[in-house]
Amino acid sequence: MSRPELQAPPEIYYGDVESKKYTNNTRVQQIQADMTYRALELLNLPEDEPQFLLDIGCGSGLSGEILDEAGYTWVGVDIAPSMLAEEVALEREVEGDLFLQDIGQGFGFRPGSFDGAISISVLQWLLNAETSHPTSSPPHRLTRFFTTLHSALRNPARAVFQFYPTSDDQVQLITSIAQKAGFGGGVVVDYPNSKRARKVYLCLFVGDGGAQVPRGLEGDEVEEAEEDKVKFEKRRQREVRRDRSGKRKDVKGKDWILKKKELYRRRGKEDVPRDSKYTGRKRKTIF
Amino acid sequence: MVRLITHNLLACHAKNCNTNNFPLQLKDVQVEQREAEFNPDFLRGFMPRIEWKALVEAAKQVGDTSLPLEQPEMLDDEFLKQLHHVLLEIHIDEGALVCPNCGHVYPIMNGIPNMLLAENEIG
Ligand SMILES: C[S@@+](CC[C@H](N)C(=O)[O-])C[C@H]1O[C@@H](n2cnc3c(N)ncnc32)[C@H](O)[C@@H]1O
Ligand SMILES: [Zn+2]
C-alpha cells in the first residue's frame, strides 16, 4: 500500500476509524514515543528552565503525552478533527491546549511565543497538493508554514521535525524553503544503514548562529531495542524533568522508565520488557 | 482545551490582516475551571511574553478581576498564584474568537478553536 499522504488529505485519511486504530496501536505508540524522545534530545533545551513548546501535527497526543511526562507546557495543532477528538477523549492524560489548524495556512502566534517546536511524522503531508488554487501548492504552503513558525519561535530556539521524505528532492525542497524563511540547521539521519530503524530529522535553528547540526545515531539499533524497548541514549542523562512537586528529575531516570513501561502495560501492550536491575542504567556511548 | 495563556499569544492570521489583529475578542464563551500544577519558575519565565493589557481584559471577559491593571515588578507568590490561575486554570470550552480588525470568527467547539481559513483568506 502506498504511503498515507498519497492516499487522501490528512483530515480525511485520519477519520474516526483510522484515528482510533492509530492511537490504540501499541506498535505505533511505541515508535511515536521513541521518536518524540529523540526529537526532544535534538531540541537541546536548557535544563533548568521550564519551557513552552509547540507540537506541530500533534494528532491524538502520542507525542504530547511525552511532553507532559517531561514536564513541559505545550500547545498542539492538527488538521484532523478525529485525531484531536481522540486526544480530548484522553483528556485526563494530555494537558496541552489544542487547535484545529492547517499548518500549510500558517500560524497567527505572536513573535517569540514558543521556546521550541517538535513535529513527529507530519511534514511529509505538506508535500502533496490538494486543489489547483495557488495557495495549495506545496512550495507556497511550506513557505507560509516556515515563515510564520520562524516568527512564532524565540531567538534562539530550535524546531525538530521527524518526517518521512521519499526522495532527496523533497528534502532539498523543504530545507531550501526553511532556509529562506530564516532558519539555520539541517537534516540528521539516525541509523542510516538500517532499513527498519532509519529515521530522518530536520533540525532547524532560529538564531543560535554557531550551532552545529547534531550528528545522527549509528550502531546496532536492533540489538538495543531488544535489550530495552524504551530506548535511551547516554546523553539523555543530562535531560531533566519536573515531577509533581516541581522538582527536577532525570528524564531517563529509572523511575521515569518504570512509569513509561507502566503506561504501555496499561494500554495493553504485551512485550514491555520486565523491570530488572538493568532498567534505566547507563549505556555505552555510541560516539 | 484553550486557556488564556494561549489566547494571549494568538493573533488573527487571515490574509492581509496584519494590524490591530490582536487580541482576539472572546465571544459567548463558556468556561470551566480545572486545577493545574503551580509552577512559579514557569510563570516567571513566561512573564515577559505576556501582553498584559490583553490578559487583564480577557480575564475580565471570563469573569476574573483578580489581576492588577499594571504588570507588577515584584513577583511575589500571591501574585504568581493569581497569574497561574488566570493563565492555566480557566479553560474556554465553547464560544468564539473574533478578530477585532477583519471580523473573522474562529469558533471554539469542545475546547478546540477552529483556526481553518477559507481559500480566499489564506495568506
Ligand atoms: C502520523 S500522525 C502523527 C501524530 C502525532 N504527531 C504522533 O506522533 O502520534 C500525522 C498527523 O499529521 C497531521 N497533519 C497532516 N497534515 C497536516 C496539516 N496540513 N496541518 C496540521 N496537521 C496535519 C495529521 O492530521 C495527523 O494527525
Ligand atoms: Zn483578522
Coordinates of N, CA and C in Angstrom, one line a residue, chain B residues 14-123:
Chain B
A14 N -5.5 35.7 9.1 CA -6.1 35.8 7.8 C -5.3 36.7 6.9
K15 N -5.5 36.5 5.6 CA -4.7 37.2 4.6 C -4.8 38.8 4.8
N16 N -3.7 39.4 4.7 CA -3.7 40.9 4.8 C -4.2 41.5 6.1
C17 N -4.4 40.6 7.1 CA -4.8 41.1 8.4 C -3.6 41.2 9.3
N18 N -2.9 42.4 9.3 CA -1.6 42.5 10.0 C -1.6 43.5 11.1
T19 N -2.6 44.4 11.1 CA -2.6 45.4 12.2 C -3.9 45.3 13.0
N20 N -3.8 45.7 14.2 CA -5.0 45.6 15.1 C -5.7 44.3 15.1
N21 N -4.9 43.2 14.9 CA -5.4 41.8 14.8 C -5.2 41.0 16.1
F22 N -5.0 41.7 17.2 CA -4.7 41.1 18.5 C -5.2 42.1 19.5
P23 N -5.8 41.6 20.7 CA -6.2 40.2 20.9 C -7.5 39.9 20.3
L24 N -7.7 38.6 20.0 CA -9.0 38.2 19.5 C -10.0 38.3 20.6
Q25 N -11.2 38.8 20.3 CA -12.2 39.1 21.3 C -12.9 37.7 21.6
L26 N -13.2 37.6 22.9 CA -13.9 36.3 23.3 C -15.4 36.6 23.2
K27 N -16.1 35.7 22.5 CA -17.5 35.9 22.3 C -18.3 34.7 22.8
D28 N -19.3 35.0 23.5 CA -20.2 33.9 24.1 C -19.5 32.7 24.6
V29 N -18.5 33.0 25.4 CA -17.7 31.9 25.9 C -18.3 31.2 27.1
Q30 N -18.1 29.9 27.2 CA -18.4 29.1 28.4 C -17.1 28.6 28.9
V31 N -16.8 28.9 30.2 CA -15.6 28.4 30.8 C -15.7 27.4 31.8
E32 N -14.6 26.7 32.1 CA -14.6 25.7 33.1 C -13.3 25.9 33.9
Q33 N -13.3 25.6 35.1 CA -12.1 25.8 35.9 C -11.5 24.4 36.2
R34 N -10.2 24.3 35.9 CA -9.6 23.0 36.2 C -8.2 23.2 36.9
E35 N -8.0 22.6 38.0 CA -6.8 22.8 38.7 C -5.5 22.4 37.9
A36 N -4.5 23.1 38.0 CA -3.2 22.7 37.3 C -2.1 22.9 38.3
E37 N -1.0 22.2 38.1 CA 0.1 22.3 39.0 C 0.8 23.7 38.9
F38 N 1.0 24.2 40.1 CA 1.6 25.6 40.2 C 3.1 25.5 40.0
N39 N 3.6 26.2 39.1 CA 5.0 26.2 38.8 C 5.5 27.7 38.6
P40 N 6.0 28.2 39.8 CA 6.4 29.6 39.8 C 7.5 29.9 38.8
D41 N 8.5 29.0 38.6 CA 9.6 29.2 37.6 C 9.0 29.4 36.2
F42 N 8.1 28.6 35.9 CA 7.5 28.7 34.5 C 6.8 30.1 34.4
L43 N 6.1 30.5 35.4 CA 5.4 31.8 35.3 C 6.4 32.9 35.2
R44 N 7.4 32.9 36.0 CA 8.4 34.0 35.9 C 9.0 34.0 34.5
G45 N 9.4 32.9 34.0 CA 10.0 32.8 32.6 C 9.0 33.3 31.6
F46 N 7.7 33.1 31.8 CA 6.7 33.4 30.8 C 6.3 34.9 30.8
M47 N 6.5 35.5 32.0 CA 6.0 36.9 32.2 C 6.4 37.9 31.0
P48 N 7.6 37.9 30.6 CA 8.0 38.9 29.5 C 7.2 38.7 28.2
R49 N 6.6 37.5 28.0 CA 5.9 37.2 26.8 C 4.5 37.7 26.8
I50 N 4.0 38.0 28.0 CA 2.6 38.4 28.1 C 2.3 39.8 27.7
E51 N 1.2 39.9 26.9 CA 0.7 41.3 26.6 C -0.3 41.6 27.7
W52 N 0.2 42.4 28.7 CA -0.6 42.5 30.0 C -2.0 43.0 29.8
K53 N -2.1 44.0 29.1 CA -3.5 44.6 28.9 C -4.5 43.6 28.3
A54 N -4.0 42.9 27.3 CA -4.8 41.9 26.7 C -5.2 40.8 27.7
L55 N -4.3 40.4 28.6 CA -4.6 39.4 29.6 C -5.7 39.9 30.6
V56 N -5.5 41.1 31.1 CA -6.4 41.6 32.1 C -7.8 41.7 31.5
E57 N -7.8 42.2 30.2 CA -9.1 42.3 29.5 C -9.8 41.0 29.3
A58 N -9.0 40.0 28.8 CA -9.6 38.6 28.6 C -10.1 38.0 29.9
A59 N -9.3 38.2 31.0 CA -9.7 37.7 32.3 C -11.0 38.3 32.7
K60 N -11.1 39.6 32.5 CA -12.4 40.3 32.8 C -13.5 39.7 32.1
Q61 N -13.3 39.4 30.8 CA -14.4 38.9 29.9 C -14.8 37.5 30.4
V62 N -14.0 36.8 31.1 CA -14.4 35.5 31.6 C -14.7 35.5 33.1
G63 N -14.8 36.8 33.6 CA -15.3 37.0 35.0 C -14.3 36.9 36.1
D64 N -13.0 37.1 35.7 CA -12.0 37.1 36.7 C -11.3 38.5 36.8
T65 N -11.4 39.2 37.9 CA -10.9 40.5 38.0 C -9.7 40.6 39.0
S66 N -9.1 39.5 39.2 CA -8.0 39.4 40.3 C -6.7 40.1 39.9
L67 N -6.5 40.3 38.6 CA -5.2 40.8 38.2 C -5.1 42.3 38.3
P68 N -3.9 42.8 38.7 CA -3.7 44.3 38.8 C -3.6 44.8 37.3
L69 N -4.1 46.1 37.2 CA -4.1 46.6 35.8 C -2.8 46.8 35.2
E70 N -1.8 47.1 36.0 CA -0.4 47.2 35.5 C 0.4 45.9 35.9
Q71 N 1.2 45.5 35.0 CA 2.1 44.3 35.3 C 3.0 44.7 36.4
P72 N 3.0 44.0 37.5 CA 3.8 44.3 38.7 C 5.3 44.0 38.5
E73 N 6.1 44.7 39.1 CA 7.6 44.5 39.0 C 7.9 43.3 40.0
M74 N 7.2 43.4 41.1 CA 7.5 42.4 42.2 C 6.7 41.1 42.0
L75 N 7.3 40.0 41.8 CA 6.6 38.8 41.5 C 6.5 37.9 42.8
D76 N 5.7 38.4 43.7 CA 5.6 37.5 44.9 C 4.6 36.4 44.7
D77 N 4.7 35.4 45.6 CA 3.9 34.2 45.5 C 2.4 34.4 45.3
E78 N 1.9 35.4 46.0 CA 0.5 35.7 46.0 C 0.1 36.1 44.6
F79 N 0.9 37.0 44.0 CA 0.6 37.4 42.6 C 0.8 36.3 41.7
L80 N 1.8 35.5 41.8 CA 2.1 34.4 40.9 C 0.9 33.4 40.9
K81 N 0.3 33.2 42.1 CA -0.8 32.2 42.2 C -2.0 32.7 41.4
Q82 N -2.2 34.0 41.5 CA -3.3 34.6 40.8 C -3.1 34.5 39.3
L83 N -1.8 34.8 38.9 CA -1.5 34.7 37.5 C -1.6 33.2 37.0
H84 N -1.2 32.3 37.8 CA -1.3 30.9 37.5 C -2.7 30.5 37.2
H85 N -3.6 31.0 38.1 CA -5.0 30.6 37.9 C -5.5 31.2 36.6
V86 N -5.2 32.5 36.4 CA -5.8 33.1 35.2 C -5.2 32.5 33.9
L87 N -3.9 32.2 33.9 CA -3.3 31.7 32.6 C -3.6 30.3 32.4
L88 N -3.6 29.4 33.4 CA -3.6 28.0 33.2 C -4.8 27.2 33.8
E89 N -5.7 27.8 34.5 CA -6.7 27.0 35.1 C -8.1 27.4 34.6
I90 N -8.2 28.4 33.8 CA -9.5 28.7 33.2 C -9.5 28.2 31.8
H91 N -10.4 27.3 31.5 CA -10.5 26.7 30.2 C -11.7 27.2 29.4
I92 N -11.5 27.6 28.2 CA -12.7 28.0 27.4 C -13.2 26.8 26.6
D93 N -14.4 26.4 26.9 CA -14.9 25.2 26.2 C -15.7 25.5 25.0
E94 N -16.5 26.5 25.0 CA -17.4 26.9 23.8 C -17.3 28.4 23.6
G95 N -17.7 28.8 22.4 CA -17.8 30.2 22.1 C -17.0 30.5 20.8
A96 N -16.5 31.7 20.7 CA -15.7 32.0 19.5 C -14.7 33.1 19.8
L97 N -13.6 33.1 19.0 CA -12.6 34.2 19.0 C -12.9 35.0 17.8
V98 N -13.0 36.3 18.0 CA -13.3 37.2 16.8 C -12.2 38.2 16.6
C99 N -11.8 38.4 15.4 CA -10.7 39.3 15.1 C -11.2 40.7 15.1
P100 N -10.5 41.6 15.9 CA -11.0 43.0 16.0 C -10.8 43.8 14.8
N101 N -10.0 43.3 13.9 CA -9.7 44.0 12.6 C -10.6 43.6 11.5
C102 N -10.5 42.3 11.1 CA -11.2 41.8 9.9 C -12.5 41.2 10.2
G103 N -12.8 40.9 11.5 CA -14.0 40.3 11.9 C -14.1 38.8 11.7
H104 N -13.0 38.2 11.3 CA -13.1 36.7 11.2 C -13.5 36.1 12.5
V105 N -14.4 35.1 12.4 CA -14.8 34.4 13.6 C -14.2 33.0 13.6
Y106 N -13.4 32.7 14.7 CA -12.8 31.4 14.9 C -13.7 30.7 16.0
P107 N -14.5 29.8 15.6 CA -15.4 29.1 16.6 C -14.6 28.2 17.5
I108 N -15.1 28.1 18.7 CA -14.5 27.1 19.7 C -15.5 26.0 20.0
M109 N -15.1 24.8 19.7 CA -16.0 23.7 20.0 C -15.3 22.6 20.8
N110 N -15.9 22.1 21.8 CA -15.3 21.1 22.7 C -13.9 21.6 23.1
G111 N -13.8 22.9 23.3 CA -12.5 23.4 23.8 C -11.4 23.6 22.8
I112 N -11.8 23.4 21.5 CA -10.8 23.5 20.4 C -11.2 24.6 19.4
P113 N -10.4 25.7 19.4 CA -10.6 26.7 18.4 C -10.3 26.2 17.0
N114 N -11.2 26.6 16.1 CA -11.1 26.2 14.7 C -10.4 27.4 14.0
M115 N -9.1 27.2 13.6 CA -8.3 28.2 13.0 C -8.3 28.1 11.5
L116 N -9.0 27.2 10.9 CA -9.0 27.0 9.5 C -9.5 28.2 8.7
L117 N -8.9 28.5 7.6 CA -9.3 29.7 6.8 C -9.9 29.2 5.5
A118 N -10.8 30.0 4.9 CA -11.3 29.6 3.6 C -10.2 30.0 2.6
E119 N -10.3 29.4 1.4 CA -9.3 29.6 0.4 C -8.9 31.1 0.2
N120 N -9.9 31.9 0.1 CA -9.7 33.3 -0.2 C -9.1 34.1 1.0
E121 N -9.0 33.5 2.1 CA -8.5 34.1 3.3 C -7.0 33.7 3.6
I122 N -6.5 32.8 2.8 CA -5.1 32.3 3.1 C -4.1 33.2 2.5
G123 N -3.1 33.6 3.4 CA -2.0 34.5 3.0 C -1.0 33.8 2.1

